[in-house]
């Protein structure tokens, strides 16, 4: 998964206006106590970050 696909999925899940704000402010324990944006900046693969976001938001399997 590329960063562009990650952000497209975030936009689909949370809406374009809120996705980046949420990714930059919501701390996810599964990502080492980092936000999704911090994890991406630290080099965590977007696929891993998306999986953590997906579980945190309890999104449907169709969005996995």
Coordinates of C-alpha atoms in Angstrom, one line a residue:
X1 CA 0.0 0.0 0.0
X2 CA 1.3 3.5 -0.9
X3 CA 0.8 6.6 1.2
X4 CA -1.7 7.9 -1.4
X5 CA -3.9 4.8 -1.0
X6 CA -3.7 5.1 2.8
X7 CA -4.9 8.7 2.7
X8 CA -7.7 7.8 0.2
X9 CA -8.9 5.1 2.6
X10 CA -8.7 7.6 5.5
X11 CA -10.8 10.1 3.4
X12 CA -13.3 7.4 2.7
X13 CA -13.6 6.3 6.3
X14 CA -13.6 9.7 8.0
X15 CA -14.2 12.3 5.3
X16 CA -11.6 14.4 3.6
X17 CA -12.1 17.3 6.0
X18 CA -11.5 15.2 9.1
X19 CA -9.2 12.4 8.1
X20 CA -5.9 14.3 8.4
X21 CA -6.9 16.0 11.6
X22 CA -7.8 12.7 13.2
X23 CA -4.6 11.0 11.9
X24 CA -2.6 13.8 13.5
X25 CA -4.3 13.9 16.8
X26 CA -5.6 10.5 17.8
X27 CA -2.9 8.4 19.6
X28 CA -3.1 4.6 18.8
X29 CA -1.4 2.4 21.4
X30 CA -0.9 -0.3 18.7
X31 CA 1.4 2.1 16.9
X32 CA 3.7 2.6 19.9
X33 CA 1.6 5.4 21.4
X34 CA 1.9 7.4 18.2
X35 CA -0.7 9.0 15.9
X36 CA -1.1 7.5 12.4
X37 CA 0.7 10.5 11.0
X38 CA 3.6 10.1 13.4
X39 CA 3.8 6.4 12.6
X40 CA 3.9 7.1 8.9
X41 CA 6.6 9.8 9.4
X42 CA 8.6 7.3 11.4
X43 CA 8.6 4.9 8.5
X44 CA 5.9 2.5 9.6
X45 CA 4.5 1.0 6.4
X46 CA 1.2 2.5 5.4
X47 CA -0.4 -1.0 5.3
X48 CA 0.5 -1.5 9.0
X49 CA -0.8 1.9 10.0
X50 CA -4.0 1.3 8.1
X51 CA -4.6 -2.0 9.8
X52 CA -4.2 -0.3 13.2
X53 CA -6.6 2.5 12.1
X54 CA -9.1 0.0 10.8
X55 CA -9.1 -1.9 14.1
X56 CA -9.2 1.3 16.2
X57 CA -12.2 2.7 14.2
X58 CA -13.9 -0.8 14.1
X59 CA -14.5 -0.3 10.4
X60 CA -16.4 -3.0 8.4
X61 CA -14.4 -5.8 6.8
X62 CA -15.2 -4.3 3.4
X63 CA -12.9 -1.4 4.2
X64 CA -10.0 -3.7 5.3

